[in-house]
Structures are given as structure tokens and as C-alpha cells.
PDB file of C-alpha atoms in Angstrom:
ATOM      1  CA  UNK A   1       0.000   0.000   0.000  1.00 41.00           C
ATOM      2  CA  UNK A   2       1.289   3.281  -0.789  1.00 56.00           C
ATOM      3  CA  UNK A   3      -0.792   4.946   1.512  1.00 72.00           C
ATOM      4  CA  UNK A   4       1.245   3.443   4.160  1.00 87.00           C
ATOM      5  CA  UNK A   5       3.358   5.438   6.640  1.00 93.00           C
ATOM      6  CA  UNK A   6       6.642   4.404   6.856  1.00 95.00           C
ATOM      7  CA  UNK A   7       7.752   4.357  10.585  1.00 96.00           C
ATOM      8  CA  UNK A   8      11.522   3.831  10.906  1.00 96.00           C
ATOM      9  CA  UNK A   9      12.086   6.145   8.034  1.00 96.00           C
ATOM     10  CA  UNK A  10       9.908   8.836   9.611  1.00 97.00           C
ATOM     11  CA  UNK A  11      11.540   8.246  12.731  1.00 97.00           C
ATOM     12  CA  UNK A  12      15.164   8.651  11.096  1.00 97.00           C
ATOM     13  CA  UNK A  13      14.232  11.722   9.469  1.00 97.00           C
ATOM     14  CA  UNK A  14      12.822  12.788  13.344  1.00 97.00           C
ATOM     15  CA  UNK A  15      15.920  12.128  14.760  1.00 95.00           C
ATOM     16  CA  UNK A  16      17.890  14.794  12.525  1.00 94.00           C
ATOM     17  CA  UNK A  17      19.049  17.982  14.001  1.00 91.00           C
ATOM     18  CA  UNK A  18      17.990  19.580  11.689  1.00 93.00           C
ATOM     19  CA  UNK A  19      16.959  18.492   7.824  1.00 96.00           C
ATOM     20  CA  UNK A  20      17.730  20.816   4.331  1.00 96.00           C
ATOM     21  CA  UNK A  21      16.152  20.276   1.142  1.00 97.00           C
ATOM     22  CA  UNK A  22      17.901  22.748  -1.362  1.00 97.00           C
ATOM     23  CA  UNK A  23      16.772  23.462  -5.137  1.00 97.00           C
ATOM     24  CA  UNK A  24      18.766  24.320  -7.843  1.00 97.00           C
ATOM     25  CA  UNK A  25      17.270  27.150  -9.627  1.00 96.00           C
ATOM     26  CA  UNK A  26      18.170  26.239 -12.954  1.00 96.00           C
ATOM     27  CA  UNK A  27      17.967  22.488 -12.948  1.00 96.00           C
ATOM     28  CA  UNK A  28      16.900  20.503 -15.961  1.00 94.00           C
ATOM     29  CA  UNK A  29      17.740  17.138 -14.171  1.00 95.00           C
ATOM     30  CA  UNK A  30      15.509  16.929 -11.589  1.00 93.00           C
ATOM     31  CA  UNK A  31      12.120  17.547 -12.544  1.00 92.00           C
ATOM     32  CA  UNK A  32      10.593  19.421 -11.488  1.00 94.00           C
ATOM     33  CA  UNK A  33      13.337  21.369  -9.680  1.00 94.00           C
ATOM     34  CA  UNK A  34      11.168  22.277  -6.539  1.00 94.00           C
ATOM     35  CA  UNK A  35      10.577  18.628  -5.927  1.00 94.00           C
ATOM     36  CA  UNK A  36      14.197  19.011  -4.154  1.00 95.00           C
ATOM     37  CA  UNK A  37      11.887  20.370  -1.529  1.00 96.00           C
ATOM     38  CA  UNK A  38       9.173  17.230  -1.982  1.00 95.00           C
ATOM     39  CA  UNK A  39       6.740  19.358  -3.679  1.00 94.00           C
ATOM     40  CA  UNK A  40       5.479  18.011  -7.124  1.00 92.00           C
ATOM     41  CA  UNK A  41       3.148  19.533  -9.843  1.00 93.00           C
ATOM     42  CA  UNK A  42      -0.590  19.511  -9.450  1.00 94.00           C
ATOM     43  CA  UNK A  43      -2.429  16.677 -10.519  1.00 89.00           C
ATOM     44  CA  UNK A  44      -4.091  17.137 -13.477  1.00 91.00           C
ATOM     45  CA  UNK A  45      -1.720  19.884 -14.879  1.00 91.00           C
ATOM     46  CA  UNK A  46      -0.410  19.049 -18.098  1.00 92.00           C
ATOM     47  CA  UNK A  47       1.035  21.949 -18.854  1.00 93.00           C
ATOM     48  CA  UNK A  48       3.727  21.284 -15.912  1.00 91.00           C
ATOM     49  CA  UNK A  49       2.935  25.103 -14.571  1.00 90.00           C
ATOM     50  CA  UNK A  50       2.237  24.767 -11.076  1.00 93.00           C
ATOM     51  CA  UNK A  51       3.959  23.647  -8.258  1.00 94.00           C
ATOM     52  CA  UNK A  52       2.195  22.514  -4.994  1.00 95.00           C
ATOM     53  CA  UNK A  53       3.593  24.242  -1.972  1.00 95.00           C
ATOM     54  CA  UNK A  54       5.112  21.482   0.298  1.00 96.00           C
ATOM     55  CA  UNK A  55       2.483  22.462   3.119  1.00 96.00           C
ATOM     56  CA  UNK A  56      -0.721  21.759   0.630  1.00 95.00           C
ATOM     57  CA  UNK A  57       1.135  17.848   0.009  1.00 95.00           C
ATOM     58  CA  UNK A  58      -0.809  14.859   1.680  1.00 93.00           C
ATOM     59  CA  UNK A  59       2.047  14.112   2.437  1.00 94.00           C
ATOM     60  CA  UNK A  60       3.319  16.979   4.527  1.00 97.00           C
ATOM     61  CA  UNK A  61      -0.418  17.205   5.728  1.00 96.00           C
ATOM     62  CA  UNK A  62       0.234  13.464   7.103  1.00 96.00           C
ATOM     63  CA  UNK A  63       3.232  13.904   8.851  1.00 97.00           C
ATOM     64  CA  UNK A  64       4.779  10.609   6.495  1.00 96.00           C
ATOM     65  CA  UNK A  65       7.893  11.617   6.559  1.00 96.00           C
ATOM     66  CA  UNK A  66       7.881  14.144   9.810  1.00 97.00           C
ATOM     67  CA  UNK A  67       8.938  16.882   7.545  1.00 98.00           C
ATOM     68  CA  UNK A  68       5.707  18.948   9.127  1.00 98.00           C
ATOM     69  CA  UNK A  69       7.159  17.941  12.709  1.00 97.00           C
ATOM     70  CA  UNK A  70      11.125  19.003  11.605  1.00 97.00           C
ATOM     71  CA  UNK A  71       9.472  22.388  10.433  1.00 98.00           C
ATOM     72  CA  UNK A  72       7.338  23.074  13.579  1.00 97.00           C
ATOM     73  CA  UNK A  73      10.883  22.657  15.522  1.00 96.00           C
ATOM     74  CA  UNK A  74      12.379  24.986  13.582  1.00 96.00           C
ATOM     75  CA  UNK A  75      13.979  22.296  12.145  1.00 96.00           C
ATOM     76  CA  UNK A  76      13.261  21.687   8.208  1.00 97.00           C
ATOM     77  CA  UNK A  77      15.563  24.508   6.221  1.00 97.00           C
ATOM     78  CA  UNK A  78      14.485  24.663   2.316  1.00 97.00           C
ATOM     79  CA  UNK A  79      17.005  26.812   0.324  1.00 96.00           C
ATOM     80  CA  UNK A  80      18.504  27.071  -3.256  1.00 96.00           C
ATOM     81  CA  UNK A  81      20.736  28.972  -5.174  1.00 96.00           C
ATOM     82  CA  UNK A  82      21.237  30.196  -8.785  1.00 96.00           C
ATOM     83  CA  UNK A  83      22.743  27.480 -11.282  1.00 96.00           C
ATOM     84  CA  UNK A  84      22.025  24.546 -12.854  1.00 96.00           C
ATOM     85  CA  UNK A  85      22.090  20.729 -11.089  1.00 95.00           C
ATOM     86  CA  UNK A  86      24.736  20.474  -8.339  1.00 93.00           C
ATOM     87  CA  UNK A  87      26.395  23.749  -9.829  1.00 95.00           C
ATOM     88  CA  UNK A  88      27.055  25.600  -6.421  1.00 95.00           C
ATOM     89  CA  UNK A  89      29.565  27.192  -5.595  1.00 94.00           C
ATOM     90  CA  UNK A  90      32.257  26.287  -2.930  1.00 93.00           C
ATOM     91  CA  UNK A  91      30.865  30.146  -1.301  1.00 94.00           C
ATOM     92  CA  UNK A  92      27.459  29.144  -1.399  1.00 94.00           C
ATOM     93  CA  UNK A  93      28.075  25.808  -0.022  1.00 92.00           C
ATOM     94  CA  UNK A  94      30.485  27.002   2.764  1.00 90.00           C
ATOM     95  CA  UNK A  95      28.103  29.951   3.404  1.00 92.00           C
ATOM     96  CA  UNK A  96      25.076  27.415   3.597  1.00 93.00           C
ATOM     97  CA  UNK A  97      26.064  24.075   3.671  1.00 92.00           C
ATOM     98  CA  UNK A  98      29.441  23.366   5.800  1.00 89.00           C
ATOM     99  CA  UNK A  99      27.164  24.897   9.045  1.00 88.00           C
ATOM    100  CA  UNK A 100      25.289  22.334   9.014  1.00 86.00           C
ATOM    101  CA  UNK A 101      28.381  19.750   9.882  1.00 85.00           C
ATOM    102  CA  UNK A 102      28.786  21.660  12.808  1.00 77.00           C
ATOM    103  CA  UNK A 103      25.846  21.417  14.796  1.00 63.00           C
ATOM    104  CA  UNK A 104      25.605  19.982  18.299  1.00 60.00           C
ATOM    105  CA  UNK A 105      22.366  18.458  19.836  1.00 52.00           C
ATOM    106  CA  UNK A 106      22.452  21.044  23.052  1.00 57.00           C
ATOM    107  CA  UNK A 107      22.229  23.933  20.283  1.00 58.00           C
ATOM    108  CA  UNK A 108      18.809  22.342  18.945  1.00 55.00           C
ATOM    109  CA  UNK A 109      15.417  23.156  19.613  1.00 58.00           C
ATOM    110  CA  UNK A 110      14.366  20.187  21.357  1.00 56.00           C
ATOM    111  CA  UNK A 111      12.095  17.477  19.703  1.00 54.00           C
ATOM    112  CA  UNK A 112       8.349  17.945  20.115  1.00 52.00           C
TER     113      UNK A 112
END
């Protein structure tokens, strides 16, 4: 059933400091680019025009992969920059990215 919540992997996701889902702006490999951040186009639309916000997803309505839970806590961080596929640069990454090795559970909101 694909209706089915999948525990341990909602669990591991709940266990994260902190979770970031980042979209490359000009991406023509994943498709569409803003499902980096689990949204998808609306059913129905053929013309591929537009996106569902993450928060109107069953999914994120459901909870199925606690990505509504990680952003109550302050804890889900959706970001992107300017360029195509995995075409960051170092800046951006060590401006955005390298933080996030750094983390330490006392300086995280506490799990709800």
C-alpha cells in the first residue's frame, strides 16, 4: 500500500538535528526542480505550470515523513541557489552548507 506510513524512516528523518532540502534554480535534471523540496506539480496539470507548496502535500499534511514535525521545531531549512544541477559554488556551499556539519544536539530546539 502506498498509503502506508513508513515508521523507521519517519523516525530517522525525526531524529535529525535539523533536515535541508535545497533546489537548484536552474535544474533541468531533476524535474521538477522544486521537488528538491518534496513538492510536485498539481495533478491534473499538463502543462507542468504549477507547483504545490510542500504544506498543501498529503504528504506533509500526514506527517509521512515528519517533515511537518522538523518544520514546527524549527527544524526543516528549504534553500537554493542560482545554477544549474549540483552547480554551487564552494561560497554558497560554505556559506550554507558546511554549518550544518557543525551542529551539536544542546544547540537544537528540542524534539516535540
Amino acid at each position: 500500500n502506498d498509503r502506508t506510513i513508513n515508521q523507521p524512516r519517519r523516525q530517522n528523518m525525526l531524529s535529525l538535528n535539523q533536515y535541508m532540502a535545497t533546489v537548484a534554480l536552474q535544474d533541468e535534471i531533476v524535474q521538477p526542480s522544486y521537488s528538491a523540496w518534496h513538492t510536485y506539480w498539481y495533478w491534473g496539470d499538463d502543462s507542468r505550470s504549477k507547483i504545490m507548496p510542500l504544506y498543501e502535500t498529503e504528504g506533509y499534511k500526514s506527517d509521512a515523513l515528519g517533515l511537518r514535525s522538523l518544520a514546527e521545531r524549527g527544524a526543516l531549512i528549504l534553500n537554493s541557489f542560482d545554477g544549474r544541477h549540483l552547480g554551487y559554488t564552494m561560497d554558497w556551499w560554505n556559506e550554507n552548507v558546511l554549518p550544518m556539519f557543525d551542529n551539536r544536539l544542546s544547540e537544537m530546539p528540542a524534539p516535540s
